[in-house]
């Protein structure tokens, strides 16, 4: 593989960056966004394509992430799964960074090439202690916690700082972009109340039961649904059920905040979105 050519084609980074925000799915951008903006002069995104997906799905995932980052005008670099087989290349790739910010302790966070780099966890999701509080969090040098309760739990593994939930900065400063709101409002009837459906994925998902019922409500209400990023990329039958339900469907490359802004009621299951 000609890595020099690869970098020339796929590098859209910040030459001054010493902080890398590792993004595995489009949704992660919105977890990082408020933090990134405070550090933008010395930061960039690392698109880590380590997730073992079918080639067509992986190509679509890369396209969606790159399109989202491009729309927001932020710098990024791409790290492909096959490049993990080249230690020297990984060493060069990560030589510029002093810190990596990630939602997960996987991919490049666990690679030997990043062992010397400080690692920061941007936590997301509430109410799922069994999933969120895990010994592998000790990989991080710092965890950014929502509040005192999760900080006390994460402190068993590493250093913790309480920062609140940066993903909602735009909500509380009333700075959700007009274009983001318009993109949602254009797809609904302003004369109807709006139901927002936020299902999770896997065994705890309600899609199989709820999706067939949504169509019967569409005459009286606006029905909008946002699929979980695992459903978008790994559950094609459930995604097809949401499409067939008649709901206005949004994916994980859309910020949750504009959807919450237009909704009159939220319907969910075991998704951490219920705490949002």
JSON list of C-alpha atoms in Angstrom, two decimals, residues 58-276:
[
{"chain": "A", "resi": 58, "resn": "UNK", "atom": "CA", "xyz": [-18.34, 0.35, 5.77]},
{"chain": "A", "resi": 59, "resn": "UNK", "atom": "CA", "xyz": [-18.09, 2.48, 2.61]},
{"chain": "A", "resi": 60, "resn": "UNK", "atom": "CA", "xyz": [-21.47, 4.06, 3.40]},
{"chain": "A", "resi": 61, "resn": "UNK", "atom": "CA", "xyz": [-20.37, 4.70, 6.99]},
{"chain": "A", "resi": 62, "resn": "UNK", "atom": "CA", "xyz": [-17.19, 6.42, 5.81]},
{"chain": "A", "resi": 63, "resn": "UNK", "atom": "CA", "xyz": [-19.19, 8.52, 3.36]},
{"chain": "A", "resi": 64, "resn": "UNK", "atom": "CA", "xyz": [-21.66, 9.60, 6.04]},
{"chain": "A", "resi": 65, "resn": "UNK", "atom": "CA", "xyz": [-18.94, 10.58, 8.52]},
{"chain": "A", "resi": 66, "resn": "UNK", "atom": "CA", "xyz": [-16.88, 12.47, 5.97]},
{"chain": "A", "resi": 67, "resn": "UNK", "atom": "CA", "xyz": [-19.95, 14.28, 4.63]},
{"chain": "A", "resi": 68, "resn": "UNK", "atom": "CA", "xyz": [-20.95, 15.35, 8.15]},
{"chain": "A", "resi": 69, "resn": "UNK", "atom": "CA", "xyz": [-17.46, 16.60, 9.02]},
{"chain": "A", "resi": 70, "resn": "UNK", "atom": "CA", "xyz": [-17.22, 18.42, 5.70]},
{"chain": "A", "resi": 71, "resn": "UNK", "atom": "CA", "xyz": [-20.61, 20.09, 6.24]},
{"chain": "A", "resi": 72, "resn": "UNK", "atom": "CA", "xyz": [-19.39, 21.41, 9.57]},
{"chain": "A", "resi": 73, "resn": "UNK", "atom": "CA", "xyz": [-16.06, 22.53, 8.09]},
{"chain": "A", "resi": 74, "resn": "UNK", "atom": "CA", "xyz": [-13.88, 20.64, 10.56]},
{"chain": "A", "resi": 75, "resn": "UNK", "atom": "CA", "xyz": [-10.50, 19.01, 9.78]},
{"chain": "A", "resi": 76, "resn": "UNK", "atom": "CA", "xyz": [-10.16, 15.23, 9.75]},
{"chain": "A", "resi": 77, "resn": "UNK", "atom": "CA", "xyz": [-7.88, 12.31, 8.91]},
{"chain": "A", "resi": 78, "resn": "UNK", "atom": "CA", "xyz": [-8.95, 8.79, 8.00]},
{"chain": "A", "resi": 79, "resn": "UNK", "atom": "CA", "xyz": [-7.55, 5.64, 9.60]},
{"chain": "A", "resi": 80, "resn": "UNK", "atom": "CA", "xyz": [-8.58, 2.44, 7.85]},
{"chain": "A", "resi": 81, "resn": "UNK", "atom": "CA", "xyz": [-8.90, -0.98, 9.43]},
{"chain": "A", "resi": 82, "resn": "UNK", "atom": "CA", "xyz": [-6.25, -2.55, 7.16]},
{"chain": "A", "resi": 83, "resn": "UNK", "atom": "CA", "xyz": [-3.71, 0.07, 8.22]},
{"chain": "A", "resi": 84, "resn": "UNK", "atom": "CA", "xyz": [-3.58, -1.44, 11.70]},
{"chain": "A", "resi": 85, "resn": "UNK", "atom": "CA", "xyz": [-1.34, -4.10, 10.14]},
{"chain": "A", "resi": 86, "resn": "UNK", "atom": "CA", "xyz": [1.43, -1.52, 9.58]},
{"chain": "A", "resi": 87, "resn": "UNK", "atom": "CA", "xyz": [2.99, -0.53, 12.94]},
{"chain": "A", "resi": 88, "resn": "UNK", "atom": "CA", "xyz": [5.43, 1.95, 11.41]},
{"chain": "A", "resi": 89, "resn": "UNK", "atom": "CA", "xyz": [2.65, 3.71, 9.58]},
{"chain": "A", "resi": 90, "resn": "UNK", "atom": "CA", "xyz": [0.58, 3.90, 12.76]},
{"chain": "A", "resi": 91, "resn": "UNK", "atom": "CA", "xyz": [3.59, 5.31, 14.57]},
{"chain": "A", "resi": 92, "resn": "UNK", "atom": "CA", "xyz": [3.90, 8.10, 12.01]},
{"chain": "A", "resi": 93, "resn": "UNK", "atom": "CA", "xyz": [0.14, 8.68, 11.96]},
{"chain": "A", "resi": 94, "resn": "UNK", "atom": "CA", "xyz": [-0.06, 9.24, 15.71]},
{"chain": "A", "resi": 95, "resn": "UNK", "atom": "CA", "xyz": [3.31, 10.92, 16.25]},
{"chain": "A", "resi": 96, "resn": "UNK", "atom": "CA", "xyz": [1.76, 14.42, 16.25]},
{"chain": "A", "resi": 97, "resn": "UNK", "atom": "CA", "xyz": [-0.75, 13.86, 19.04]},
{"chain": "A", "resi": 98, "resn": "UNK", "atom": "CA", "xyz": [-0.43, 14.69, 22.72]},
{"chain": "A", "resi": 99, "resn": "UNK", "atom": "CA", "xyz": [-4.01, 13.63, 23.54]},
{"chain": "A", "resi": 100, "resn": "UNK", "atom": "CA", "xyz": [-6.79, 11.52, 22.06]},
{"chain": "A", "resi": 101, "resn": "UNK", "atom": "CA", "xyz": [-10.46, 12.07, 22.93]},
{"chain": "A", "resi": 102, "resn": "UNK", "atom": "CA", "xyz": [-12.83, 9.14, 22.48]},
{"chain": "A", "resi": 103, "resn": "UNK", "atom": "CA", "xyz": [-16.23, 7.82, 23.52]},
{"chain": "A", "resi": 104, "resn": "UNK", "atom": "CA", "xyz": [-14.89, 4.25, 23.50]},
{"chain": "A", "resi": 105, "resn": "UNK", "atom": "CA", "xyz": [-11.72, 2.46, 24.53]},
{"chain": "A", "resi": 106, "resn": "UNK", "atom": "CA", "xyz": [-11.41, 0.57, 21.25]},
{"chain": "A", "resi": 107, "resn": "UNK", "atom": "CA", "xyz": [-9.72, 0.95, 17.87]},
{"chain": "A", "resi": 108, "resn": "UNK", "atom": "CA", "xyz": [-6.72, 3.22, 17.92]},
{"chain": "A", "resi": 109, "resn": "UNK", "atom": "CA", "xyz": [-7.18, 3.90, 21.64]},
{"chain": "A", "resi": 110, "resn": "UNK", "atom": "CA", "xyz": [-6.02, 0.33, 22.35]},
{"chain": "A", "resi": 111, "resn": "UNK", "atom": "CA", "xyz": [-3.27, 0.23, 19.70]},
{"chain": "A", "resi": 112, "resn": "UNK", "atom": "CA", "xyz": [0.38, 0.03, 20.83]},
{"chain": "A", "resi": 113, "resn": "UNK", "atom": "CA", "xyz": [1.15, 3.06, 18.67]},
{"chain": "A", "resi": 114, "resn": "UNK", "atom": "CA", "xyz": [-0.93, 5.28, 21.00]},
{"chain": "A", "resi": 115, "resn": "UNK", "atom": "CA", "xyz": [0.32, 3.85, 24.29]},
{"chain": "A", "resi": 116, "resn": "UNK", "atom": "CA", "xyz": [2.31, 7.00, 25.06]},
{"chain": "A", "resi": 117, "resn": "UNK", "atom": "CA", "xyz": [-0.56, 9.42, 24.28]},
{"chain": "A", "resi": 118, "resn": "UNK", "atom": "CA", "xyz": [-2.87, 10.80, 26.96]},
{"chain": "A", "resi": 119, "resn": "UNK", "atom": "CA", "xyz": [-6.42, 9.51, 26.53]},
{"chain": "A", "resi": 120, "resn": "UNK", "atom": "CA", "xyz": [-9.60, 11.35, 27.50]},
{"chain": "A", "resi": 121, "resn": "UNK", "atom": "CA", "xyz": [-13.08, 9.84, 27.58]},
{"chain": "A", "resi": 122, "resn": "UNK", "atom": "CA", "xyz": [-15.99, 12.03, 26.48]},
{"chain": "A", "resi": 123, "resn": "UNK", "atom": "CA", "xyz": [-18.77, 10.17, 28.24]},
{"chain": "A", "resi": 124, "resn": "UNK", "atom": "CA", "xyz": [-22.25, 9.93, 26.76]},
{"chain": "A", "resi": 125, "resn": "UNK", "atom": "CA", "xyz": [-25.45, 8.24, 27.83]},
{"chain": "A", "resi": 126, "resn": "UNK", "atom": "CA", "xyz": [-27.01, 8.14, 31.28]},
{"chain": "A", "resi": 127, "resn": "UNK", "atom": "CA", "xyz": [-28.82, 5.50, 33.30]},
{"chain": "A", "resi": 128, "resn": "UNK", "atom": "CA", "xyz": [-26.82, 2.53, 32.01]},
{"chain": "A", "resi": 129, "resn": "UNK", "atom": "CA", "xyz": [-24.41, 1.82, 34.84]},
{"chain": "A", "resi": 130, "resn": "UNK", "atom": "CA", "xyz": [-23.83, -1.80, 33.84]},
{"chain": "A", "resi": 131, "resn": "UNK", "atom": "CA", "xyz": [-22.69, -0.70, 30.39]},
{"chain": "A", "resi": 132, "resn": "UNK", "atom": "CA", "xyz": [-20.93, 2.55, 31.25]},
{"chain": "A", "resi": 133, "resn": "UNK", "atom": "CA", "xyz": [-19.08, 1.60, 34.44]},
{"chain": "A", "resi": 134, "resn": "UNK", "atom": "CA", "xyz": [-16.55, -0.99, 33.31]},
{"chain": "A", "resi": 135, "resn": "UNK", "atom": "CA", "xyz": [-12.94, -1.77, 34.29]},
{"chain": "A", "resi": 136, "resn": "UNK", "atom": "CA", "xyz": [-11.67, -1.03, 30.76]},
{"chain": "A", "resi": 137, "resn": "UNK", "atom": "CA", "xyz": [-12.31, 2.66, 31.49]},
{"chain": "A", "resi": 138, "resn": "UNK", "atom": "CA", "xyz": [-8.96, 2.52, 33.28]},
{"chain": "A", "resi": 139, "resn": "UNK", "atom": "CA", "xyz": [-7.42, 2.89, 29.81]},
{"chain": "A", "resi": 140, "resn": "UNK", "atom": "CA", "xyz": [-8.27, 6.60, 30.00]},
{"chain": "A", "resi": 141, "resn": "UNK", "atom": "CA", "xyz": [-6.17, 9.13, 31.86]},
{"chain": "A", "resi": 142, "resn": "UNK", "atom": "CA", "xyz": [-9.25, 11.30, 32.33]},
{"chain": "A", "resi": 143, "resn": "UNK", "atom": "CA", "xyz": [-13.02, 10.82, 32.12]},
{"chain": "A", "resi": 144, "resn": "UNK", "atom": "CA", "xyz": [-15.33, 13.80, 31.59]},
{"chain": "A", "resi": 145, "resn": "UNK", "atom": "CA", "xyz": [-18.33, 13.05, 33.81]},
{"chain": "A", "resi": 146, "resn": "UNK", "atom": "CA", "xyz": [-21.84, 14.53, 33.83]},
{"chain": "A", "resi": 147, "resn": "UNK", "atom": "CA", "xyz": [-22.14, 15.01, 37.58]},
{"chain": "A", "resi": 148, "resn": "UNK", "atom": "CA", "xyz": [-21.29, 13.78, 41.06]},
{"chain": "A", "resi": 149, "resn": "UNK", "atom": "CA", "xyz": [-22.94, 10.38, 40.75]},
{"chain": "A", "resi": 150, "resn": "UNK", "atom": "CA", "xyz": [-21.16, 9.12, 37.64]},
{"chain": "A", "resi": 151, "resn": "UNK", "atom": "CA", "xyz": [-17.95, 10.86, 38.71]},
{"chain": "A", "resi": 152, "resn": "UNK", "atom": "CA", "xyz": [-17.93, 8.78, 41.92]},
{"chain": "A", "resi": 153, "resn": "UNK", "atom": "CA", "xyz": [-18.35, 5.59, 39.88]},
{"chain": "A", "resi": 154, "resn": "UNK", "atom": "CA", "xyz": [-15.70, 6.41, 37.26]},
{"chain": "A", "resi": 155, "resn": "UNK", "atom": "CA", "xyz": [-13.27, 7.50, 39.98]},
{"chain": "A", "resi": 156, "resn": "UNK", "atom": "CA", "xyz": [-12.76, 3.82, 40.81]},
{"chain": "A", "resi": 157, "resn": "UNK", "atom": "CA", "xyz": [-10.82, 3.54, 37.53]},
{"chain": "A", "resi": 158, "resn": "UNK", "atom": "CA", "xyz": [-9.10, 6.84, 36.77]},
{"chain": "A", "resi": 159, "resn": "UNK", "atom": "CA", "xyz": [-9.08, 10.62, 37.24]},
{"chain": "A", "resi": 160, "resn": "UNK", "atom": "CA", "xyz": [-12.44, 12.35, 36.68]},
{"chain": "A", "resi": 161, "resn": "UNK", "atom": "CA", "xyz": [-13.60, 15.91, 36.03]},
{"chain": "A", "resi": 162, "resn": "UNK", "atom": "CA", "xyz": [-17.26, 16.97, 36.15]},
{"chain": "A", "resi": 163, "resn": "UNK", "atom": "CA", "xyz": [-18.20, 18.99, 33.04]},
{"chain": "A", "resi": 164, "resn": "UNK", "atom": "CA", "xyz": [-21.95, 18.47, 32.71]},
{"chain": "A", "resi": 165, "resn": "UNK", "atom": "CA", "xyz": [-23.30, 17.29, 29.35]},
{"chain": "A", "resi": 166, "resn": "UNK", "atom": "CA", "xyz": [-21.60, 19.40, 26.63]},
{"chain": "A", "resi": 167, "resn": "UNK", "atom": "CA", "xyz": [-23.86, 17.89, 23.98]},
{"chain": "A", "resi": 168, "resn": "UNK", "atom": "CA", "xyz": [-26.66, 20.11, 25.31]},
{"chain": "A", "resi": 169, "resn": "UNK", "atom": "CA", "xyz": [-24.73, 23.40, 25.31]},
{"chain": "A", "resi": 170, "resn": "UNK", "atom": "CA", "xyz": [-26.64, 24.62, 22.26]},
{"chain": "A", "resi": 171, "resn": "UNK", "atom": "CA", "xyz": [-29.95, 23.75, 23.92]},
{"chain": "A", "resi": 172, "resn": "UNK", "atom": "CA", "xyz": [-29.31, 25.82, 27.04]},
{"chain": "A", "resi": 173, "resn": "UNK", "atom": "CA", "xyz": [-27.73, 28.71, 25.14]},
{"chain": "A", "resi": 174, "resn": "UNK", "atom": "CA", "xyz": [-30.62, 28.64, 22.63]},
{"chain": "A", "resi": 175, "resn": "UNK", "atom": "CA", "xyz": [-28.13, 28.42, 19.77]},
{"chain": "A", "resi": 176, "resn": "UNK", "atom": "CA", "xyz": [-29.44, 25.46, 17.77]},
{"chain": "A", "resi": 177, "resn": "UNK", "atom": "CA", "xyz": [-28.80, 26.49, 14.18]},
{"chain": "A", "resi": 178, "resn": "UNK", "atom": "CA", "xyz": [-31.70, 27.74, 12.12]},
{"chain": "A", "resi": 179, "resn": "UNK", "atom": "CA", "xyz": [-30.75, 25.48, 9.22]},
{"chain": "A", "resi": 180, "resn": "UNK", "atom": "CA", "xyz": [-30.84, 22.39, 11.45]},
{"chain": "A", "resi": 181, "resn": "UNK", "atom": "CA", "xyz": [-34.30, 23.27, 12.72]},
{"chain": "A", "resi": 182, "resn": "UNK", "atom": "CA", "xyz": [-35.54, 24.09, 9.23]},
{"chain": "A", "resi": 183, "resn": "UNK", "atom": "CA", "xyz": [-34.35, 20.70, 7.91]},
{"chain": "A", "resi": 184, "resn": "UNK", "atom": "CA", "xyz": [-36.67, 19.03, 10.42]},
{"chain": "A", "resi": 185, "resn": "UNK", "atom": "CA", "xyz": [-39.58, 21.45, 10.22]},
{"chain": "A", "resi": 186, "resn": "UNK", "atom": "CA", "xyz": [-39.73, 21.14, 6.43]},
{"chain": "A", "resi": 187, "resn": "UNK", "atom": "CA", "xyz": [-40.68, 17.48, 6.84]},
{"chain": "A", "resi": 188, "resn": "UNK", "atom": "CA", "xyz": [-43.58, 17.92, 9.25]},
{"chain": "A", "resi": 189, "resn": "UNK", "atom": "CA", "xyz": [-47.04, 19.53, 9.27]},
{"chain": "A", "resi": 190, "resn": "UNK", "atom": "CA", "xyz": [-47.02, 22.55, 11.62]},
{"chain": "A", "resi": 191, "resn": "UNK", "atom": "CA", "xyz": [-50.74, 22.04, 12.30]},
{"chain": "A", "resi": 192, "resn": "UNK", "atom": "CA", "xyz": [-50.15, 18.63, 13.93]},
{"chain": "A", "resi": 193, "resn": "UNK", "atom": "CA", "xyz": [-48.58, 17.58, 17.22]},
{"chain": "A", "resi": 194, "resn": "UNK", "atom": "CA", "xyz": [-45.28, 15.78, 16.76]},
{"chain": "A", "resi": 195, "resn": "UNK", "atom": "CA", "xyz": [-44.28, 12.39, 18.17]},
{"chain": "A", "resi": 196, "resn": "UNK", "atom": "CA", "xyz": [-40.55, 11.62, 18.26]},
{"chain": "A", "resi": 197, "resn": "UNK", "atom": "CA", "xyz": [-39.66, 7.91, 18.40]},
{"chain": "A", "resi": 198, "resn": "UNK", "atom": "CA", "xyz": [-36.16, 7.10, 19.68]},
{"chain": "A", "resi": 199, "resn": "UNK", "atom": "CA", "xyz": [-35.65, 3.32, 19.81]},
{"chain": "A", "resi": 200, "resn": "UNK", "atom": "CA", "xyz": [-32.51, 1.54, 20.91]},
{"chain": "A", "resi": 201, "resn": "UNK", "atom": "CA", "xyz": [-30.92, -1.44, 19.13]},
{"chain": "A", "resi": 202, "resn": "UNK", "atom": "CA", "xyz": [-30.50, -5.13, 19.83]},
{"chain": "A", "resi": 203, "resn": "UNK", "atom": "CA", "xyz": [-32.59, -7.27, 22.18]},
{"chain": "A", "resi": 204, "resn": "UNK", "atom": "CA", "xyz": [-33.97, -4.27, 24.04]},
{"chain": "A", "resi": 205, "resn": "UNK", "atom": "CA", "xyz": [-35.26, -2.50, 20.94]},
{"chain": "A", "resi": 206, "resn": "UNK", "atom": "CA", "xyz": [-39.00, -1.86, 20.60]},
{"chain": "A", "resi": 207, "resn": "UNK", "atom": "CA", "xyz": [-38.93, -1.44, 16.80]},
{"chain": "A", "resi": 208, "resn": "UNK", "atom": "CA", "xyz": [-40.40, -4.87, 16.05]},
{"chain": "A", "resi": 209, "resn": "UNK", "atom": "CA", "xyz": [-43.47, -4.03, 18.15]},
{"chain": "A", "resi": 210, "resn": "UNK", "atom": "CA", "xyz": [-43.83, -0.29, 17.68]},
{"chain": "A", "resi": 211, "resn": "UNK", "atom": "CA", "xyz": [-42.95, 0.26, 14.00]},
{"chain": "A", "resi": 212, "resn": "UNK", "atom": "CA", "xyz": [-46.10, -1.49, 12.67]},
{"chain": "A", "resi": 213, "resn": "UNK", "atom": "CA", "xyz": [-48.23, 0.80, 14.87]},
{"chain": "A", "resi": 214, "resn": "UNK", "atom": "CA", "xyz": [-46.77, 4.11, 13.74]},
{"chain": "A", "resi": 215, "resn": "UNK", "atom": "CA", "xyz": [-48.63, 4.22, 10.45]},
{"chain": "A", "resi": 216, "resn": "UNK", "atom": "CA", "xyz": [-52.01, 4.27, 12.21]},
{"chain": "A", "resi": 217, "resn": "UNK", "atom": "CA", "xyz": [-50.98, 7.47, 14.02]},
{"chain": "A", "resi": 218, "resn": "UNK", "atom": "CA", "xyz": [-49.63, 9.32, 10.98]},
{"chain": "A", "resi": 219, "resn": "UNK", "atom": "CA", "xyz": [-52.99, 10.78, 10.04]},
{"chain": "A", "resi": 220, "resn": "UNK", "atom": "CA", "xyz": [-53.38, 12.58, 13.35]},
{"chain": "A", "resi": 221, "resn": "UNK", "atom": "CA", "xyz": [-49.75, 13.29, 14.30]},
{"chain": "A", "resi": 222, "resn": "UNK", "atom": "CA", "xyz": [-46.38, 14.00, 12.77]},
{"chain": "A", "resi": 223, "resn": "UNK", "atom": "CA", "xyz": [-44.34, 10.85, 13.41]},
{"chain": "A", "resi": 224, "resn": "UNK", "atom": "CA", "xyz": [-40.59, 11.29, 13.28]},
{"chain": "A", "resi": 225, "resn": "UNK", "atom": "CA", "xyz": [-38.06, 8.61, 14.21]},
{"chain": "A", "resi": 226, "resn": "UNK", "atom": "CA", "xyz": [-34.32, 8.65, 14.72]},
{"chain": "A", "resi": 227, "resn": "UNK", "atom": "CA", "xyz": [-32.59, 5.31, 14.35]},
{"chain": "A", "resi": 228, "resn": "UNK", "atom": "CA", "xyz": [-29.81, 4.18, 16.68]},
{"chain": "A", "resi": 229, "resn": "UNK", "atom": "CA", "xyz": [-26.45, 4.15, 14.90]},
{"chain": "A", "resi": 230, "resn": "UNK", "atom": "CA", "xyz": [-26.17, 0.36, 15.34]},
{"chain": "A", "resi": 231, "resn": "UNK", "atom": "CA", "xyz": [-29.61, -0.04, 13.75]},
{"chain": "A", "resi": 232, "resn": "UNK", "atom": "CA", "xyz": [-28.61, 2.22, 10.87]},
{"chain": "A", "resi": 233, "resn": "UNK", "atom": "CA", "xyz": [-25.50, 0.18, 10.07]},
{"chain": "A", "resi": 234, "resn": "UNK", "atom": "CA", "xyz": [-26.16, -3.32, 11.41]},
{"chain": "A", "resi": 235, "resn": "UNK", "atom": "CA", "xyz": [-29.93, -4.00, 11.55]},
{"chain": "A", "resi": 236, "resn": "UNK", "atom": "CA", "xyz": [-31.23, -3.71, 7.96]},
{"chain": "A", "resi": 237, "resn": "UNK", "atom": "CA", "xyz": [-34.55, -5.46, 8.67]},
{"chain": "A", "resi": 238, "resn": "UNK", "atom": "CA", "xyz": [-35.39, -3.08, 11.49]},
{"chain": "A", "resi": 239, "resn": "UNK", "atom": "CA", "xyz": [-34.32, -0.12, 9.41]},
{"chain": "A", "resi": 240, "resn": "UNK", "atom": "CA", "xyz": [-36.63, -1.35, 6.66]},
{"chain": "A", "resi": 241, "resn": "UNK", "atom": "CA", "xyz": [-39.47, -1.61, 9.20]},
{"chain": "A", "resi": 242, "resn": "UNK", "atom": "CA", "xyz": [-38.94, 2.02, 10.23]},
{"chain": "A", "resi": 243, "resn": "UNK", "atom": "CA", "xyz": [-38.93, 3.10, 6.59]},
{"chain": "A", "resi": 244, "resn": "UNK", "atom": "CA", "xyz": [-42.16, 1.19, 5.94]},
{"chain": "A", "resi": 245, "resn": "UNK", "atom": "CA", "xyz": [-43.85, 2.64, 9.04]},
{"chain": "A", "resi": 246, "resn": "UNK", "atom": "CA", "xyz": [-44.53, 5.98, 7.38]},
{"chain": "A", "resi": 247, "resn": "UNK", "atom": "CA", "xyz": [-42.45, 7.88, 9.93]},
{"chain": "A", "resi": 248, "resn": "UNK", "atom": "CA", "xyz": [-40.15, 10.68, 8.82]},
{"chain": "A", "resi": 249, "resn": "UNK", "atom": "CA", "xyz": [-36.86, 8.90, 9.41]},
{"chain": "A", "resi": 250, "resn": "UNK", "atom": "CA", "xyz": [-33.63, 10.55, 10.56]},
{"chain": "A", "resi": 251, "resn": "UNK", "atom": "CA", "xyz": [-30.29, 8.86, 11.04]},
{"chain": "A", "resi": 252, "resn": "UNK", "atom": "CA", "xyz": [-27.32, 9.28, 13.37]},
{"chain": "A", "resi": 253, "resn": "UNK", "atom": "CA", "xyz": [-25.80, 11.98, 11.16]},
{"chain": "A", "resi": 254, "resn": "UNK", "atom": "CA", "xyz": [-28.58, 14.30, 12.42]},
{"chain": "A", "resi": 255, "resn": "UNK", "atom": "CA", "xyz": [-28.29, 16.07, 15.76]},
{"chain": "A", "resi": 256, "resn": "UNK", "atom": "CA", "xyz": [-30.88, 15.06, 18.34]},
{"chain": "A", "resi": 257, "resn": "UNK", "atom": "CA", "xyz": [-31.41, 18.61, 19.61]},
{"chain": "A", "resi": 258, "resn": "UNK", "atom": "CA", "xyz": [-33.51, 19.96, 16.68]},
{"chain": "A", "resi": 259, "resn": "UNK", "atom": "CA", "xyz": [-35.67, 16.83, 16.87]},
{"chain": "A", "resi": 260, "resn": "UNK", "atom": "CA", "xyz": [-36.29, 17.38, 20.57]},
{"chain": "A", "resi": 261, "resn": "UNK", "atom": "CA", "xyz": [-37.04, 21.04, 19.89]},
{"chain": "A", "resi": 262, "resn": "UNK", "atom": "CA", "xyz": [-39.93, 20.27, 17.52]},
{"chain": "A", "resi": 263, "resn": "UNK", "atom": "CA", "xyz": [-41.28, 17.26, 19.43]},
{"chain": "A", "resi": 264, "resn": "UNK", "atom": "CA", "xyz": [-44.34, 17.42, 21.67]},
{"chain": "A", "resi": 265, "resn": "UNK", "atom": "CA", "xyz": [-43.74, 13.96, 23.12]},
{"chain": "A", "resi": 266, "resn": "UNK", "atom": "CA", "xyz": [-40.89, 11.44, 23.01]},
{"chain": "A", "resi": 267, "resn": "UNK", "atom": "CA", "xyz": [-41.49, 7.68, 22.82]},
{"chain": "A", "resi": 268, "resn": "UNK", "atom": "CA", "xyz": [-38.54, 5.42, 23.60]},
{"chain": "A", "resi": 269, "resn": "UNK", "atom": "CA", "xyz": [-37.58, 2.12, 25.23]},
{"chain": "A", "resi": 270, "resn": "UNK", "atom": "CA", "xyz": [-34.26, 1.44, 26.99]},
{"chain": "A", "resi": 271, "resn": "UNK", "atom": "CA", "xyz": [-32.33, 4.04, 25.01]},
{"chain": "A", "resi": 272, "resn": "UNK", "atom": "CA", "xyz": [-30.32, 6.57, 27.01]},
{"chain": "A", "resi": 273, "resn": "UNK", "atom": "CA", "xyz": [-32.21, 9.15, 24.90]},
{"chain": "A", "resi": 274, "resn": "UNK", "atom": "CA", "xyz": [-35.00, 8.97, 27.49]},
{"chain": "A", "resi": 275, "resn": "UNK", "atom": "CA", "xyz": [-32.66, 10.75, 29.92]},
{"chain": "A", "resi": 276, "resn": "UNK", "atom": "CA", "xyz": [-31.85, 13.34, 27.26]}
]
